[in-house]
mmCIF file of C-alpha atoms in Angstrom:
data_model
loop_
_atom_site.group_PDB
_atom_site.id
_atom_site.type_symbol
_atom_site.label_atom_id
_atom_site.label_comp_id
_atom_site.label_asym_id
_atom_site.label_seq_id
_atom_site.Cartn_x
_atom_site.Cartn_y
_atom_site.Cartn_z
ATOM 1 C CA UNK A 1 19.962 21.102 7.935
ATOM 2 C CA UNK A 2 20.671 20.905 4.002
ATOM 3 C CA UNK A 3 23.851 20.533 2.091
ATOM 4 C CA UNK A 4 23.705 21.152 -1.648
ATOM 5 C CA UNK A 5 25.652 19.049 -4.234
ATOM 6 C CA UNK A 6 26.259 20.821 -7.399
ATOM 7 C CA UNK A 7 24.889 17.896 -9.381
ATOM 8 C CA UNK A 8 21.250 17.329 -10.659
ATOM 9 C CA UNK A 9 19.796 14.194 -9.484
ATOM 10 C CA UNK A 10 19.007 13.293 -13.053
ATOM 11 C CA UNK A 11 20.601 15.092 -16.173
ATOM 12 C CA UNK A 12 18.409 17.546 -18.054
ATOM 13 C CA UNK A 13 19.940 18.403 -21.353
ATOM 14 C CA UNK A 14 17.267 20.127 -23.699
ATOM 15 C CA UNK A 15 18.242 21.189 -26.930
ATOM 16 C CA UNK A 16 15.105 22.538 -28.395
ATOM 17 C CA UNK A 17 13.211 25.580 -26.972
ATOM 18 C CA UNK A 18 9.460 24.628 -26.293
ATOM 19 C CA UNK A 19 7.778 27.612 -24.488
ATOM 20 C CA UNK A 20 4.326 25.501 -24.881
ATOM 21 C CA UNK A 21 5.896 22.633 -22.957
ATOM 22 C CA UNK A 22 7.630 24.879 -20.469
ATOM 23 C CA UNK A 23 4.094 26.458 -19.764
ATOM 24 C CA UNK A 24 2.582 22.940 -18.990
ATOM 25 C CA UNK A 25 5.812 21.306 -16.756
ATOM 26 C CA UNK A 26 5.771 24.652 -14.577
ATOM 27 C CA UNK A 27 2.902 22.790 -12.872
ATOM 28 C CA UNK A 28 5.221 20.466 -11.434
ATOM 29 C CA UNK A 29 7.133 23.462 -10.210
ATOM 30 C CA UNK A 30 4.761 25.496 -8.576
ATOM 31 C CA UNK A 31 1.325 23.690 -8.986
ATOM 32 C CA UNK A 32 -0.868 22.185 -6.607
ATOM 33 C CA UNK A 33 0.558 18.531 -6.845
ATOM 34 C CA UNK A 34 4.265 19.723 -7.816
ATOM 35 C CA UNK A 35 7.463 19.098 -6.196
ATOM 36 C CA UNK A 36 7.492 22.240 -4.202
ATOM 37 C CA UNK A 37 3.817 21.350 -2.553
ATOM 38 C CA UNK A 38 5.400 17.808 -2.202
ATOM 39 C CA UNK A 39 8.667 18.935 -0.430
ATOM 40 C CA UNK A 40 7.097 21.507 1.530
ATOM 41 C CA UNK A 41 4.054 18.871 2.836
ATOM 42 C CA UNK A 42 6.519 16.319 3.870
ATOM 43 C CA UNK A 43 9.188 18.680 5.500
ATOM 44 C CA UNK A 44 6.230 20.108 7.490
ATOM 45 C CA UNK A 45 4.662 16.836 8.523
ATOM 46 C CA UNK A 46 7.833 15.425 9.741
ATOM 47 C CA UNK A 47 7.529 17.558 13.075
ATOM 48 C CA UNK A 48 4.558 15.601 14.139
ATOM 49 C CA UNK A 49 5.369 12.269 12.808
ATOM 50 C CA UNK A 50 5.758 9.341 15.020
ATOM 51 C CA UNK A 51 8.188 6.262 14.939
ATOM 52 C CA UNK A 52 11.702 6.841 13.543
ATOM 53 C CA UNK A 53 11.115 4.985 10.328
ATOM 54 C CA UNK A 54 8.376 7.427 9.470
ATOM 55 C CA UNK A 55 9.946 10.555 10.368
ATOM 56 C CA UNK A 56 13.122 9.555 8.443
ATOM 57 C CA UNK A 57 10.979 8.650 5.568
ATOM 58 C CA UNK A 58 9.193 12.114 5.487
ATOM 59 C CA UNK A 59 12.670 13.689 6.095
ATOM 60 C CA UNK A 60 14.433 11.985 3.273
ATOM 61 C CA UNK A 61 11.649 12.150 0.655
ATOM 62 C CA UNK A 62 10.787 15.786 1.420
ATOM 63 C CA UNK A 63 14.830 16.440 0.700
ATOM 64 C CA UNK A 64 14.312 14.260 -2.618
ATOM 65 C CA UNK A 65 11.633 16.550 -3.522
ATOM 66 C CA UNK A 66 13.452 19.573 -3.337
ATOM 67 C CA UNK A 67 16.072 18.137 -5.682
ATOM 68 C CA UNK A 68 13.166 17.131 -8.167
ATOM 69 C CA UNK A 69 11.977 20.779 -7.850
ATOM 70 C CA UNK A 70 15.459 21.747 -9.146
ATOM 71 C CA UNK A 71 15.135 19.189 -12.085
ATOM 72 C CA UNK A 72 11.787 20.589 -12.987
ATOM 73 C CA UNK A 73 13.150 24.337 -12.936
ATOM 74 C CA UNK A 74 16.028 23.333 -15.005
ATOM 75 C CA UNK A 75 13.661 21.851 -17.540
ATOM 76 C CA UNK A 76 11.460 25.062 -17.667
ATOM 77 C CA UNK A 77 14.776 27.222 -17.849
ATOM 78 C CA UNK A 78 16.182 25.352 -20.671
ATOM 79 C CA UNK A 79 12.728 25.144 -22.526
ATOM 80 C CA UNK A 80 12.506 28.860 -22.761
ATOM 81 C CA UNK A 81 16.023 30.204 -22.498
ATOM 82 C CA UNK A 82 16.709 30.503 -26.462
ATOM 83 C CA UNK A 83 12.890 30.837 -27.313
ATOM 84 C CA UNK A 84 12.263 33.776 -29.557
ATOM 85 C CA UNK A 85 9.337 36.170 -28.465
ATOM 86 C CA UNK A 86 7.611 34.961 -31.201
ATOM 87 C CA UNK A 87 7.721 31.532 -30.051
ATOM 88 C CA UNK A 88 6.551 32.603 -26.535
ATOM 89 C CA UNK A 89 3.803 34.524 -27.880
ATOM 90 C CA UNK A 90 2.506 31.481 -30.192
ATOM 91 C CA UNK A 91 2.778 29.064 -27.109
ATOM 92 C CA UNK A 92 0.371 31.563 -25.208
ATOM 93 C CA UNK A 93 3.462 32.395 -22.643
ATOM 94 C CA UNK A 94 3.140 36.022 -23.310
ATOM 95 C CA UNK A 95 1.351 36.761 -20.308
ATOM 96 C CA UNK A 96 3.853 34.996 -18.024
ATOM 97 C CA UNK A 97 6.695 36.585 -20.111
ATOM 98 C CA UNK A 98 5.708 40.014 -19.190
ATOM 99 C CA UNK A 99 5.570 39.369 -15.292
ATOM 100 C CA UNK A 100 8.478 37.059 -15.084
ATOM 101 C CA UNK A 101 10.534 37.487 -18.456
ATOM 102 C CA UNK A 102 12.111 34.042 -18.939
ATOM 103 C CA UNK A 103 12.549 33.174 -15.278
ATOM 104 C CA UNK A 104 10.881 30.169 -13.374
ATOM 105 C CA UNK A 105 8.429 31.491 -11.102
ATOM 106 C CA UNK A 106 6.312 28.896 -8.597
ATOM 107 C CA UNK A 107 2.875 29.049 -10.359
ATOM 108 C CA UNK A 108 0.507 26.558 -12.310
ATOM 109 C CA UNK A 109 0.020 26.507 -16.114
ATOM 110 C CA UNK A 110 -2.655 29.332 -15.957
ATOM 111 C CA UNK A 111 -0.844 31.684 -13.973
ATOM 112 C CA UNK A 112 -1.956 30.752 -10.379
ATOM 113 C CA UNK A 113 0.925 31.261 -8.056
ATOM 114 C CA UNK A 114 1.653 28.478 -5.724
ATOM 115 C CA UNK A 115 -0.543 28.173 -2.822
ATOM 116 C CA UNK A 116 0.099 26.281 0.551
ATOM 117 C CA UNK A 117 -3.827 25.768 0.610
ATOM 118 C CA UNK A 118 -2.608 22.879 -1.739
ATOM 119 C CA UNK A 119 -1.102 20.993 1.074
ATOM 120 C CA UNK A 120 -2.239 19.857 4.452
ATOM 121 C CA UNK A 121 -0.385 19.136 7.819
ATOM 122 C CA UNK A 122 -3.093 17.481 9.807
ATOM 123 C CA UNK A 123 -0.903 16.665 12.803
ATOM 124 C CA UNK A 124 -2.285 13.149 12.906
ATOM 125 C CA UNK A 125 0.278 10.772 11.641
ATOM 126 C CA UNK A 126 -2.189 8.337 10.043
ATOM 127 C CA UNK A 127 -4.198 11.303 8.321
ATOM 128 C CA UNK A 128 -0.640 12.722 7.240
ATOM 129 C CA UNK A 129 0.533 9.602 5.531
ATOM 130 C CA UNK A 130 -2.629 8.751 3.918
ATOM 131 C CA UNK A 131 -2.513 12.534 2.174
ATOM 132 C CA UNK A 132 1.167 11.747 1.354
ATOM 133 C CA UNK A 133 0.072 8.631 -0.483
ATOM 134 C CA UNK A 134 -2.614 10.499 -2.416
ATOM 135 C CA UNK A 135 0.003 13.380 -3.041
ATOM 136 C CA UNK A 136 2.191 10.560 -4.764
ATOM 137 C CA UNK A 137 -0.484 9.381 -6.956
ATOM 138 C CA UNK A 138 -1.445 12.899 -7.941
ATOM 139 C CA UNK A 139 1.946 13.683 -8.903
ATOM 140 C CA UNK A 140 2.431 10.417 -10.859
ATOM 141 C CA UNK A 141 -0.568 11.197 -12.687
ATOM 142 C CA UNK A 142 0.544 14.662 -13.465
ATOM 143 C CA UNK A 143 3.670 13.450 -15.096
ATOM 144 C CA UNK A 144 1.672 11.024 -17.192
ATOM 145 C CA UNK A 145 -0.643 13.706 -18.396
ATOM 146 C CA UNK A 146 2.541 15.781 -19.218
ATOM 147 C CA UNK A 147 4.206 12.708 -20.703
ATOM 148 C CA UNK A 148 1.023 12.397 -23.007
ATOM 149 C CA UNK A 149 1.671 15.997 -24.063
ATOM 150 C CA UNK A 150 5.589 15.660 -24.843
ATOM 151 C CA UNK A 151 7.321 14.513 -27.638
ATOM 152 C CA UNK A 152 10.919 15.505 -27.449
ATOM 153 C CA UNK A 153 12.891 12.586 -25.956
ATOM 154 C CA UNK A 154 15.012 15.153 -24.040
ATOM 155 C CA UNK A 155 11.857 16.199 -22.256
ATOM 156 C CA UNK A 156 10.726 12.670 -21.958
ATOM 157 C CA UNK A 157 13.287 10.867 -20.182
ATOM 158 C CA UNK A 158 13.408 13.312 -16.964
ATOM 159 C CA UNK A 159 9.911 13.098 -16.997
ATOM 160 C CA UNK A 160 9.817 9.533 -17.041
ATOM 161 C CA UNK A 161 12.239 9.249 -14.331
ATOM 162 C CA UNK A 162 10.617 11.749 -12.253
ATOM 163 C CA UNK A 163 7.361 9.815 -12.698
ATOM 164 C CA UNK A 164 9.118 6.423 -11.465
ATOM 165 C CA UNK A 165 10.350 8.002 -8.435
ATOM 166 C CA UNK A 166 6.693 8.901 -7.459
ATOM 167 C CA UNK A 167 5.768 5.302 -7.656
ATOM 168 C CA UNK A 168 8.732 4.364 -5.517
ATOM 169 C CA UNK A 169 7.766 7.020 -3.036
ATOM 170 C CA UNK A 170 4.214 5.749 -2.806
ATOM 171 C CA UNK A 171 5.579 2.359 -1.665
ATOM 172 C CA UNK A 172 7.890 3.898 0.797
ATOM 173 C CA UNK A 173 5.035 5.874 2.290
ATOM 174 C CA UNK A 174 2.810 2.767 2.106
ATOM 175 C CA UNK A 175 5.510 1.076 4.411
ATOM 176 C CA UNK A 176 5.651 4.033 6.884
ATOM 177 C CA UNK A 177 1.837 3.615 7.056
ATOM 178 C CA UNK A 178 1.974 0.185 8.168
ATOM 179 C CA UNK A 179 4.695 0.750 10.675
ATOM 180 C CA UNK A 180 2.651 3.653 12.153
ATOM 181 C CA UNK A 181 -0.547 1.749 12.174
ATOM 182 C CA UNK A 182 0.980 -1.118 13.977
ATOM 183 C CA UNK A 183 2.596 1.273 16.411
ATOM 184 C CA UNK A 184 -0.689 3.148 17.114
ATOM 185 C CA UNK A 185 -3.018 -0.106 16.766
ATOM 186 C CA UNK A 186 -5.729 2.652 15.276
ATOM 187 C CA UNK A 187 -8.487 2.673 14.244
ATOM 188 C CA UNK A 188 -10.448 1.518 17.266
ATOM 189 C CA UNK A 189 -14.094 0.915 15.633
ATOM 190 C CA UNK A 190 -15.368 -1.599 18.168
ATOM 191 C CA UNK A 191 -14.606 0.428 21.503
ATOM 192 C CA UNK A 192 -15.549 3.897 21.704
ATOM 193 C CA UNK A 193 -14.497 5.157 25.140
ATOM 194 C CA UNK A 194 -16.927 7.439 26.908
ATOM 195 C CA UNK A 195 -15.400 10.979 27.111
ATOM 196 C CA UNK A 196 -15.468 12.348 30.482
ATOM 197 C CA UNK A 197 -18.125 14.693 30.141
ATOM 198 C CA UNK A 198 -20.527 12.057 29.581
ATOM 199 C CA UNK A 199 -19.590 9.951 32.589
ATOM 200 C CA UNK A 200 -21.936 9.825 35.328
ATOM 201 C CA UNK A 201 -20.316 11.909 38.203
ATOM 202 C CA UNK A 202 -21.129 10.247 41.827
ATOM 203 C CA UNK B 1 37.674 18.180 -25.734
ATOM 204 C CA UNK B 2 38.773 15.071 -24.214
ATOM 205 C CA UNK B 3 39.015 16.593 -20.692
ATOM 206 C CA UNK B 4 35.408 17.524 -21.305
ATOM 207 C CA UNK B 5 34.312 13.968 -21.865
ATOM 208 C CA UNK B 6 36.301 12.577 -19.048
ATOM 209 C CA UNK B 7 34.624 15.186 -16.593
ATOM 210 C CA UNK B 8 30.919 14.084 -17.986
ATOM 211 C CA UNK B 9 31.933 10.454 -17.669
ATOM 212 C CA UNK B 10 32.922 10.981 -14.119
ATOM 213 C CA UNK B 11 29.757 13.094 -13.467
ATOM 214 C CA UNK B 12 27.709 10.295 -14.836
ATOM 215 C CA UNK B 13 29.232 7.739 -12.588
ATOM 216 C CA UNK B 14 28.633 10.186 -9.675
ATOM 217 C CA UNK B 15 25.106 10.698 -10.556
ATOM 218 C CA UNK B 16 24.638 6.961 -10.691
ATOM 219 C CA UNK B 17 26.046 5.830 -7.520
ATOM 220 C CA UNK B 18 24.499 8.497 -5.817
ATOM 221 C CA UNK B 19 21.179 7.502 -6.869
ATOM 222 C CA UNK B 20 21.831 4.113 -5.812
ATOM 223 C CA UNK B 21 22.481 5.608 -2.404
ATOM 224 C CA UNK B 22 19.555 7.764 -2.404
ATOM 225 C CA UNK B 23 17.108 4.789 -3.354
ATOM 226 C CA UNK B 24 18.799 2.338 -1.018
ATOM 227 C CA UNK B 25 18.620 4.779 2.042
ATOM 228 C CA UNK B 26 14.870 5.416 1.384
ATOM 229 C CA UNK B 27 14.478 1.412 1.515
ATOM 230 C CA UNK B 28 16.792 1.350 4.627
ATOM 231 C CA UNK B 29 14.363 4.040 6.530
ATOM 232 C CA UNK B 30 11.439 1.391 6.334
ATOM 233 C CA UNK B 31 13.626 -1.723 6.555
ATOM 234 C CA UNK B 32 16.431 -0.866 9.182
ATOM 235 C CA UNK B 33 17.036 -4.306 9.863
ATOM 236 C CA UNK B 34 17.867 -5.523 6.354
ATOM 237 C CA UNK B 35 21.635 -6.468 6.514
ATOM 238 C CA UNK B 36 22.246 -7.174 3.017
ATOM 239 C CA UNK B 37 20.632 -3.532 1.891
ATOM 240 C CA UNK B 38 22.700 -1.945 4.683
ATOM 241 C CA UNK B 39 25.953 -3.755 3.480
ATOM 242 C CA UNK B 40 25.372 -2.820 -0.148
ATOM 243 C CA UNK B 41 24.799 0.998 0.611
ATOM 244 C CA UNK B 42 27.786 1.131 2.721
ATOM 245 C CA UNK B 43 29.789 -0.247 -0.342
ATOM 246 C CA UNK B 44 28.196 2.215 -2.603
ATOM 247 C CA UNK B 45 29.129 4.845 0.006
ATOM 248 C CA UNK B 46 32.813 3.606 -0.512
ATOM 249 C CA UNK B 47 32.591 4.268 -4.165
ATOM 250 C CA UNK B 48 30.732 7.392 -3.872
ATOM 251 C CA UNK B 49 33.597 8.915 -1.775
ATOM 252 C CA UNK B 50 36.134 7.942 -4.100
ATOM 253 C CA UNK B 51 34.429 9.186 -7.166
ATOM 254 C CA UNK B 52 33.789 12.594 -5.689
ATOM 255 C CA UNK B 53 37.270 12.829 -4.462
ATOM 256 C CA UNK B 54 38.452 12.154 -7.679
ATOM 257 C CA UNK B 55 36.215 14.744 -9.169
ATOM 258 C CA UNK B 56 37.346 17.273 -6.695
ATOM 259 C CA UNK B 57 41.040 16.603 -7.447
ATOM 260 C CA UNK B 58 40.613 17.053 -11.612
ATOM 261 C CA UNK B 59 37.486 19.016 -12.316
ATOM 262 C CA UNK B 60 35.805 20.995 -9.491
ATOM 263 C CA UNK B 61 33.568 21.119 -6.342
ATOM 264 C CA UNK B 62 30.393 19.078 -5.979
ATOM 265 C CA UNK B 63 29.772 19.725 -2.438
ATOM 266 C CA UNK B 64 31.067 22.743 -0.476
ATOM 267 C CA UNK B 65 31.867 21.431 2.922
ATOM 268 C CA UNK B 66 34.344 18.818 2.458
ATOM 269 C CA UNK B 67 35.692 19.805 -0.891
ATOM 270 C CA UNK B 68 39.199 21.647 -1.369
ATOM 271 C CA UNK B 69 39.154 24.428 -3.726
ATOM 272 C CA UNK B 70 41.935 26.173 -5.387
ATOM 273 C CA UNK B 71 42.490 29.838 -6.039
ATOM 274 C CA UNK B 72 40.336 31.643 -6.841
ATOM 275 C CA UNK B 73 37.342 30.252 -5.080
ATOM 276 C CA UNK B 74 36.220 27.371 -7.323
ATOM 277 C CA UNK B 75 32.613 27.098 -6.015
ATOM 278 C CA UNK B 76 31.059 29.886 -8.075
ATOM 279 C CA UNK B 77 32.561 28.406 -11.166
ATOM 280 C CA UNK B 78 29.979 27.889 -13.829
ATOM 281 C CA UNK B 79 28.373 26.169 -15.244
ATOM 282 C CA UNK B 80 25.610 25.613 -12.733
ATOM 283 C CA UNK B 81 23.878 22.119 -12.676
ATOM 284 C CA UNK B 82 20.733 23.342 -14.273
ATOM 285 C CA UNK B 83 22.573 24.742 -17.446
ATOM 286 C CA UNK B 84 22.479 23.112 -20.664
ATOM 287 C CA UNK B 85 26.350 22.664 -20.691
ATOM 288 C CA UNK B 86 26.418 21.106 -17.152
ATOM 289 C CA UNK B 87 24.886 18.188 -18.509
ATOM 290 C CA UNK B 88 24.960 15.120 -20.544
ATOM 291 C CA UNK B 89 22.790 12.669 -22.301
ATOM 292 C CA UNK B 90 22.422 9.232 -20.241
ATOM 293 C CA UNK C 1 23.300 -14.342 -10.903
ATOM 294 C CA UNK C 2 25.584 -13.203 -13.622
ATOM 295 C CA UNK C 3 24.350 -9.754 -13.998
ATOM 296 C CA UNK C 4 25.130 -9.087 -10.377
ATOM 297 C CA UNK C 5 28.796 -10.048 -10.792
ATOM 298 C CA UNK C 6 29.298 -8.384 -14.203
ATOM 299 C CA UNK C 7 27.571 -5.144 -14.240
ATOM 300 C CA UNK C 8 29.103 -3.833 -17.285
ATOM 301 C CA UNK C 9 27.778 -6.535 -19.327
ATOM 302 C CA UNK C 10 24.111 -5.422 -18.975
ATOM 303 C CA UNK C 11 22.621 -8.601 -20.298
ATOM 304 C CA UNK C 12 19.483 -8.357 -18.091
ATOM 305 C CA UNK C 13 16.359 -6.078 -18.315
ATOM 306 C CA UNK C 14 13.426 -5.842 -16.211
ATOM 307 C CA UNK C 15 11.300 -8.191 -18.364
ATOM 308 C CA UNK C 16 13.575 -11.193 -17.866
ATOM 309 C CA UNK C 17 14.729 -11.345 -14.408
ATOM 310 C CA UNK C 18 16.531 -14.601 -13.572
ATOM 311 C CA UNK C 19 14.407 -17.065 -11.452
ATOM 312 C CA UNK C 20 15.295 -17.156 -8.003
ATOM 313 C CA UNK C 21 13.773 -18.145 -4.556
ATOM 314 C CA UNK C 22 13.668 -14.466 -3.404
ATOM 315 C CA UNK C 23 10.162 -12.968 -3.854
ATOM 316 C CA UNK C 24 10.826 -9.084 -3.418
ATOM 317 C CA UNK C 25 7.411 -8.410 -1.716
ATOM 318 C CA UNK C 26 5.017 -9.921 0.852
ATOM 319 C CA UNK C 27 2.459 -11.756 -0.996
ATOM 320 C CA UNK C 28 0.057 -12.245 1.695
ATOM 321 C CA UNK C 29 -1.177 -9.604 4.485
ATOM 322 C CA UNK C 30 -2.613 -11.135 7.650
ATOM 323 C CA UNK C 31 -4.407 -9.722 10.764
ATOM 324 C CA UNK C 32 -5.847 -6.857 8.939
ATOM 325 C CA UNK C 33 -8.427 -4.440 10.548
ATOM 326 C CA UNK C 34 -11.278 -2.624 8.792
ATOM 327 C CA UNK C 35 -10.970 1.075 7.777
ATOM 328 C CA UNK C 36 -7.042 0.637 7.440
ATOM 329 C CA UNK C 37 -4.879 0.823 4.374
ATOM 330 C CA UNK C 38 -2.149 -1.654 3.749
ATOM 331 C CA UNK C 39 0.482 -1.366 1.163
ATOM 332 C CA UNK C 40 2.528 -4.709 0.821
ATOM 333 C CA UNK C 41 6.081 -4.953 2.401
ATOM 334 C CA UNK C 42 8.776 -4.771 -0.272
ATOM 335 C CA UNK C 43 11.763 -7.118 0.103
ATOM 336 C CA UNK C 44 15.044 -6.311 -1.629
ATOM 337 C CA UNK C 45 16.276 -8.980 -3.798
ATOM 338 C CA UNK C 46 18.304 -7.880 -6.474
ATOM 339 C CA UNK C 47 19.396 -4.386 -7.781
ATOM 340 C CA UNK C 48 19.826 -2.683 -11.296
ATOM 341 C CA UNK C 49 23.646 -1.570 -11.464
ATOM 342 C CA UNK C 50 23.836 2.214 -11.022
ATOM 343 C CA UNK C 51 23.639 3.464 -14.433
ATOM 344 C CA UNK C 52 20.652 1.182 -15.213
ATOM 345 C CA UNK C 53 19.073 2.315 -12.084
ATOM 346 C CA UNK C 54 19.479 5.922 -12.940
ATOM 347 C CA UNK C 55 17.952 5.420 -16.337
ATOM 348 C CA UNK C 56 14.661 3.778 -15.063
ATOM 349 C CA UNK C 57 14.374 5.715 -12.054
ATOM 350 C CA UNK C 58 14.733 3.030 -9.375
ATOM 351 C CA UNK C 59 17.457 0.699 -7.910
ATOM 352 C CA UNK C 60 14.757 -2.016 -7.318
ATOM 353 C CA UNK C 61 13.295 -3.945 -10.471
ATOM 354 C CA UNK C 62 10.135 -4.825 -8.626
ATOM 355 C CA UNK C 63 9.449 -1.169 -8.397
ATOM 356 C CA UNK C 64 10.079 -0.235 -11.977
ATOM 357 C CA UNK C 65 7.196 0.598 -13.868
ATOM 358 C CA UNK C 66 7.360 1.303 -17.699
ATOM 359 C CA UNK C 67 5.163 3.936 -19.131
ATOM 360 C CA UNK C 68 4.429 4.294 -22.703
ATOM 361 C CA UNK C 69 2.409 7.468 -23.551
ATOM 362 C CA UNK C 70 0.064 8.026 -24.571
ATOM 363 C CA UNK C 71 -2.037 6.801 -21.673
ATOM 364 C CA UNK C 72 -5.914 7.693 -21.365
ATOM 365 C CA UNK C 73 -7.546 5.630 -18.661
ATOM 366 C CA UNK C 74 -11.224 6.754 -19.687
ATOM 367 C CA UNK C 75 -10.547 5.679 -23.187
ATOM 368 C CA UNK C 76 -9.313 2.292 -21.956
ATOM 369 C CA UNK C 77 -12.298 1.744 -19.543
ATOM 370 C CA UNK C 78 -14.941 2.753 -22.249
ATOM 371 C CA UNK C 79 -13.126 0.419 -24.729
ATOM 372 C CA UNK C 80 -13.396 -2.567 -22.332
ATOM 373 C CA UNK C 81 -17.092 -1.717 -21.007
ATOM 374 C CA UNK C 82 -18.177 -1.524 -24.879
ATOM 375 C CA UNK C 83 -16.346 -4.897 -25.628
ATOM 376 C CA UNK C 84 -18.211 -6.676 -22.572
ATOM 377 C CA UNK C 85 -21.711 -5.311 -23.382
ATOM 378 C CA UNK C 86 -22.911 -7.388 -26.542
#
């Protein structure tokens, strides 16, 4: 179960409204490689994971991603809160505005709402951890592209923090994969056991 | 306002110590037998508890289940953590 | 390890860590199998102090990855390729 602490994981204090940036940053809120996708993925995969270390890793990183979701939402909120309608129109956010006003809606920058099809819970521990490694790299790359587009230090600092967290999470999932691989001793490439239906019945 | 700077400074300490806990706890999940890391983590827990209680005494509630509230119910007090006024420059 | 004892001095940074015998990671991975991925184990040596850690995004100096935008990997690759073909 979850408790909520009334404090962000990293402070977000954005003085200058910038709807154009908000439109891009929303991809880390409701986009395919965003924090919502990450937390849902990890918190769902933990039910079928093996080894206490890997389960704890999924549990805790999933929880931390929810905190990141909050940071990204705060950034979007602060970037549009005091923006004028002209600024919103100029940034191309007028379509978003008529559906959501200045609210924070989980979608990607082109308006496609969040979709669980972007995540997978295969149930196989090695598959799931490999997917998690990929997810962390995707998130890190997305933050790098966002940092390429940002020029306000108030926006750059939280994005850099979030990017570094993805690097650390990759390391943790890599270690969890080592543990699970050793535990399961997979893959068996050299011995393929004959399935029962192929065995000669005598 | 001097009171506000003290509150922000305490918030900064709480955020920083909580972050140490977060990172160390993730490390311990995959390194459960690292004694040094565990000792460091436990000492940060002591620090965190102290800072949190201090904040609760002087300024407000950080968590719900283990903080006391004066009258009226303090949890709903603004600003909420995503608002500009609740944050500071690191 | 002066910076561990006096965190408020903030005299260290990620680029000039004090020399110590503690290597913060596995440097050799043995007994590996095919078709399996291996990420080296990290080992905790030193930690940043809390405020520094929060600024950088990690408590571990070995995991700190500074990023200076803009970063365009395709451009970098093309430049390296171009410089090699002459």
